[in-house]
């Protein structure tokens, strides 16, 4: 792969010149994480930014009663770890690989230097953080007000936006997290996830193929549950 080329697809770096991208790549490091391996832990100190080159990870926190609450699923070209870099505080969540993943790691001093030298990166980062905050607000509202079916649909729509592939009006969700992880995202039980997914399938809204789900008419699904 050409030096710096993979960074071109990371939103906060997309407008940087090639020589800057090459410099970033040379200053960072790649690391492979196996499925279920913890990449970073909640409450530990944060010293690096992580960019997903391949694979998927889950971002989670532990509730007061010890249950895992999954905040989001991230995939190729997404990044995480930026909050602890910016405010110098401990990590706000745990990040775990849900499939074998290759991660590119930029140390805090290099990233802070980049922000100071390239204001467009700082602006793009602010835009992404704002988008994530708005998305979190929508999800919190949806999960607090909707019934079980609505909660599961909300999570499917979130997954469609983060890891889905749109083709002819359909959205393919490949290699989905296990049903317990989806349940942890929706704040419900694994049994409810299974029952609701099969209900959606009977209604013709989705098609289930092993670990993959296809939302048959994405726009219609958003109208019903968005």
GROMACS .gro file of C-alpha atoms in nm:
model
  226
    1UNK     CA    1   0.000   0.000   0.000
    2UNK     CA    2   0.129   0.347  -0.087
    3UNK     CA    3   0.256   0.540   0.216
    4UNK     CA    4  -0.018   0.742   0.376
    5UNK     CA    5  -0.286   0.619   0.137
    6UNK     CA    6  -0.501   0.442   0.400
    7UNK     CA    7  -0.519   0.763   0.605
    8UNK     CA    8  -0.686   0.938   0.312
    9UNK     CA    9  -1.005   0.746   0.395
   10UNK     CA   10  -1.009   0.858   0.760
   11UNK     CA   11  -1.244   1.161   0.768
   12UNK     CA   12  -1.027   1.382   0.989
   13UNK     CA   13  -0.723   1.331   0.763
   14UNK     CA   14  -0.888   1.336   0.421
   15UNK     CA   15  -0.779   1.690   0.326
   16UNK     CA   16  -0.413   1.661   0.427
   17UNK     CA   17  -0.138   1.668   0.162
   18UNK     CA   18   0.037   1.343   0.073
   19UNK     CA   19   0.364   1.435   0.242
   20UNK     CA   20   0.183   1.500   0.571
   21UNK     CA   21  -0.001   1.169   0.547
   22UNK     CA   22   0.330   0.993   0.484
   23UNK     CA   23   0.481   1.163   0.788
   24UNK     CA   24   0.186   1.052   1.006
   25UNK     CA   25   0.218   0.695   0.886
   26UNK     CA   26   0.592   0.690   0.953
   27UNK     CA   27   0.538   0.818   1.307
   28UNK     CA   28   0.269   0.563   1.394
   29UNK     CA   29   0.261   0.186   1.434
   30UNK     CA   30   0.037  -0.099   1.326
   31UNK     CA   31  -0.082  -0.371   1.561
   32UNK     CA   32  -0.300  -0.679   1.516
   33UNK     CA   33  -0.563  -0.757   1.780
   34UNK     CA   34  -0.733  -1.094   1.794
   35UNK     CA   35  -1.108  -1.142   1.834
   36UNK     CA   36  -1.220  -1.065   2.193
   37UNK     CA   37  -0.886  -0.901   2.277
   38UNK     CA   38  -0.914  -0.580   2.479
   39UNK     CA   39  -0.749  -0.287   2.302
   40UNK     CA   40  -0.789  -0.032   2.580
   41UNK     CA   41  -0.963  -0.033   2.918
   42UNK     CA   42  -1.201   0.210   3.082
   43UNK     CA   43  -1.029   0.431   3.344
   44UNK     CA   44  -0.673   0.367   3.223
   45UNK     CA   45  -0.461   0.661   3.110
   46UNK     CA   46  -0.486   0.761   2.746
   47UNK     CA   47  -0.169   0.814   2.544
   48UNK     CA   48  -0.267   0.732   2.185
   49UNK     CA   49  -0.523   0.764   1.905
   50UNK     CA   50  -0.636   0.441   1.738
   51UNK     CA   51  -0.748   0.407   1.374
   52UNK     CA   52  -0.912   0.088   1.248
   53UNK     CA   53  -0.748  -0.040   0.929
   54UNK     CA   54  -0.955  -0.359   0.918
   55UNK     CA   55  -1.196  -0.545   1.143
   56UNK     CA   56  -1.454  -0.427   1.396
   57UNK     CA   57  -1.444  -0.320   1.761
   58UNK     CA   58  -1.702  -0.252   2.028
   59UNK     CA   59  -1.693   0.046   2.263
   60UNK     CA   60  -1.846  -0.038   2.601
   61UNK     CA   61  -1.879   0.067   2.963
   62UNK     CA   62  -1.966  -0.129   3.275
   63UNK     CA   63  -2.285  -0.028   3.456
   64UNK     CA   64  -2.313   0.003   3.834
   65UNK     CA   65  -2.462  -0.347   3.854
   66UNK     CA   66  -2.170  -0.492   3.657
   67UNK     CA   67  -2.344  -0.532   3.321
   68UNK     CA   68  -2.176  -0.443   2.993
   69UNK     CA   69  -2.336  -0.154   2.803
   70UNK     CA   70  -2.221  -0.130   2.441
   71UNK     CA   71  -2.208   0.230   2.323
   72UNK     CA   72  -2.114   0.171   1.961
   73UNK     CA   73  -1.960  -0.059   1.703
   74UNK     CA   74  -1.673   0.085   1.496
   75UNK     CA   75  -1.520  -0.049   1.176
   76UNK     CA   76  -1.267   0.031   0.904
   77UNK     CA   77  -1.152   0.397   0.891
   78UNK     CA   78  -1.319   0.481   1.223
   79UNK     CA   79  -1.104   0.610   1.509
   80UNK     CA   80  -1.123   0.606   1.889
   81UNK     CA   81  -0.926   0.719   2.192
   82UNK     CA   82  -0.944   1.090   2.105
   83UNK     CA   83  -1.120   1.206   2.424
   84UNK     CA   84  -0.843   1.102   2.661
   85UNK     CA   85  -0.586   1.260   2.431
   86UNK     CA   86  -0.767   1.593   2.426
   87UNK     CA   87  -0.852   1.634   2.795
   88UNK     CA   88  -0.573   1.428   2.951
   89UNK     CA   89  -0.824   1.230   3.157
   90UNK     CA   90  -0.862   0.852   3.189
   91UNK     CA   91  -1.027   0.644   2.917
   92UNK     CA   92  -1.406   0.680   2.927
   93UNK     CA   93  -1.479   0.332   2.786
   94UNK     CA   94  -1.334  -0.009   2.708
   95UNK     CA   95  -1.267  -0.102   2.345
   96UNK     CA   96  -1.258  -0.469   2.245
   97UNK     CA   97  -1.200  -0.634   1.907
   98UNK     CA   98  -1.508  -0.830   1.802
   99UNK     CA   99  -1.317  -0.981   1.510
  100UNK     CA  100  -0.949  -0.994   1.418
  101UNK     CA  101  -0.855  -0.630   1.363
  102UNK     CA  102  -0.556  -0.429   1.245
  103UNK     CA  103  -0.515  -0.097   1.425
  104UNK     CA  104  -0.293   0.200   1.345
  105UNK     CA  105  -0.173   0.382   1.658
  106UNK     CA  106  -0.066   0.746   1.679
  107UNK     CA  107   0.094   0.861   2.003
  108UNK     CA  108  -0.053   1.161   2.186
  109UNK     CA  109   0.238   1.398   2.130
  110UNK     CA  110   0.231   1.335   1.754
  111UNK     CA  111  -0.144   1.389   1.734
  112UNK     CA  112  -0.137   1.709   1.941
  113UNK     CA  113   0.139   1.840   1.715
  114UNK     CA  114  -0.075   1.757   1.412
  115UNK     CA  115  -0.373   1.946   1.555
  116UNK     CA  116  -0.158   2.254   1.616
  117UNK     CA  117  -0.006   2.250   1.269
  118UNK     CA  118  -0.322   2.165   1.072
  119UNK     CA  119  -0.631   2.350   1.186
  120UNK     CA  120  -0.848   2.168   0.933
  121UNK     CA  121  -0.777   1.843   1.121
  122UNK     CA  122  -0.890   2.006   1.446
  123UNK     CA  123  -1.207   2.132   1.275
  124UNK     CA  124  -1.280   1.791   1.122
  125UNK     CA  125  -1.229   1.632   1.464
  126UNK     CA  126  -1.477   1.876   1.621
  127UNK     CA  127  -1.729   1.797   1.348
  128UNK     CA  128  -1.693   1.423   1.408
  129UNK     CA  129  -1.723   1.461   1.786
  130UNK     CA  130  -2.037   1.672   1.738
  131UNK     CA  131  -2.185   1.409   1.505
  132UNK     CA  132  -2.118   1.137   1.761
  133UNK     CA  133  -2.273   1.347   2.039
  134UNK     CA  134  -2.588   1.409   1.836
  135UNK     CA  135  -2.608   1.040   1.748
  136UNK     CA  136  -2.573   0.948   2.114
  137UNK     CA  137  -2.851   1.190   2.211
  138UNK     CA  138  -3.085   1.039   1.951
  139UNK     CA  139  -3.003   0.686   2.067
  140UNK     CA  140  -3.055   0.769   2.436
  141UNK     CA  141  -3.394   0.921   2.360
  142UNK     CA  142  -3.497   0.629   2.140
  143UNK     CA  143  -3.391   0.361   2.387
  144UNK     CA  144  -3.565   0.537   2.675
  145UNK     CA  145  -3.897   0.593   2.498
  146UNK     CA  146  -3.944   0.300   2.259
  147UNK     CA  147  -4.071  -0.052   2.321
  148UNK     CA  148  -3.854  -0.360   2.268
  149UNK     CA  149  -3.917  -0.369   1.892
  150UNK     CA  150  -3.829  -0.002   1.861
  151UNK     CA  151  -3.509  -0.049   2.063
  152UNK     CA  152  -3.391  -0.335   1.843
  153UNK     CA  153  -3.475  -0.135   1.529
  154UNK     CA  154  -3.280   0.163   1.666
  155UNK     CA  155  -2.971  -0.055   1.708
  156UNK     CA  156  -3.010  -0.201   1.357
  157UNK     CA  157  -3.028   0.152   1.215
  158UNK     CA  158  -2.718   0.250   1.411
  159UNK     CA  159  -2.532  -0.055   1.281
  160UNK     CA  160  -2.652   0.024   0.929
  161UNK     CA  161  -2.494   0.368   0.953
  162UNK     CA  162  -2.167   0.247   1.104
  163UNK     CA  163  -2.095  -0.084   0.928
  164UNK     CA  164  -2.371  -0.129   0.669
  165UNK     CA  165  -2.319  -0.154   0.294
  166UNK     CA  166  -2.596  -0.004   0.080
  167UNK     CA  167  -2.681  -0.176  -0.249
  168UNK     CA  168  -2.992  -0.103  -0.454
  169UNK     CA  169  -3.190   0.027  -0.158
  170UNK     CA  170  -3.092  -0.266   0.065
  171UNK     CA  171  -2.844  -0.251   0.351
  172UNK     CA  172  -2.615  -0.546   0.416
  173UNK     CA  173  -2.498  -0.594   0.774
  174UNK     CA  174  -2.217  -0.849   0.750
  175UNK     CA  175  -2.061  -1.041   1.038
  176UNK     CA  176  -2.282  -0.883   1.300
  177UNK     CA  177  -2.185  -0.891   1.668
  178UNK     CA  178  -2.327  -1.184   1.860
  179UNK     CA  179  -2.686  -1.142   1.979
  180UNK     CA  180  -2.573  -1.076   2.335
  181UNK     CA  181  -2.369  -0.778   2.214
  182UNK     CA  182  -2.669  -0.645   2.021
  183UNK     CA  183  -2.877  -0.694   2.337
  184UNK     CA  184  -2.620  -0.492   2.532
  185UNK     CA  185  -2.652  -0.214   2.276
  186UNK     CA  186  -3.033  -0.215   2.296
  187UNK     CA  187  -3.057  -0.250   2.672
  188UNK     CA  188  -3.260  -0.569   2.647
  189UNK     CA  189  -3.216  -0.947   2.660
  190UNK     CA  190  -3.066  -1.184   2.403
  191UNK     CA  191  -3.399  -1.366   2.387
  192UNK     CA  192  -3.575  -1.041   2.299
  193UNK     CA  193  -3.323  -0.976   2.022
  194UNK     CA  194  -3.378  -1.322   1.873
  195UNK     CA  195  -3.757  -1.294   1.895
  196UNK     CA  196  -3.766  -0.943   1.746
  197UNK     CA  197  -3.530  -1.021   1.459
  198UNK     CA  198  -3.742  -1.319   1.357
  199UNK     CA  199  -4.053  -1.100   1.384
  200UNK     CA  200  -3.892  -0.847   1.148
  201UNK     CA  201  -3.807  -1.132   0.911
  202UNK     CA  202  -4.166  -1.261   0.910
  203UNK     CA  203  -4.285  -0.909   0.824
  204UNK     CA  204  -4.046  -0.902   0.530
  205UNK     CA  205  -3.845  -0.613   0.674
  206UNK     CA  206  -3.516  -0.803   0.704
  207UNK     CA  207  -3.354  -1.120   0.579
  208UNK     CA  208  -3.135  -1.328   0.810
  209UNK     CA  209  -2.843  -1.527   0.669
  210UNK     CA  210  -2.632  -1.670   0.951
  211UNK     CA  211  -2.435  -1.383   1.108
  212UNK     CA  212  -2.551  -1.147   0.833
  213UNK     CA  213  -2.872  -0.941   0.815
  214UNK     CA  214  -3.015  -0.759   0.515
  215UNK     CA  215  -3.255  -0.468   0.565
  216UNK     CA  216  -3.474  -0.520   0.260
  217UNK     CA  217  -3.599  -0.161   0.217
  218UNK     CA  218  -3.375   0.071   0.417
  219UNK     CA  219  -3.577   0.389   0.356
  220UNK     CA  220  -3.901   0.218   0.459
  221UNK     CA  221  -3.734   0.076   0.770
  222UNK     CA  222  -3.613   0.426   0.866
  223UNK     CA  223  -3.963   0.566   0.816
  224UNK     CA  224  -4.109   0.298   1.043
  225UNK     CA  225  -3.851   0.311   1.321
  226UNK     CA  226  -3.625   0.613   1.272
   0.00000   0.00000   0.00000
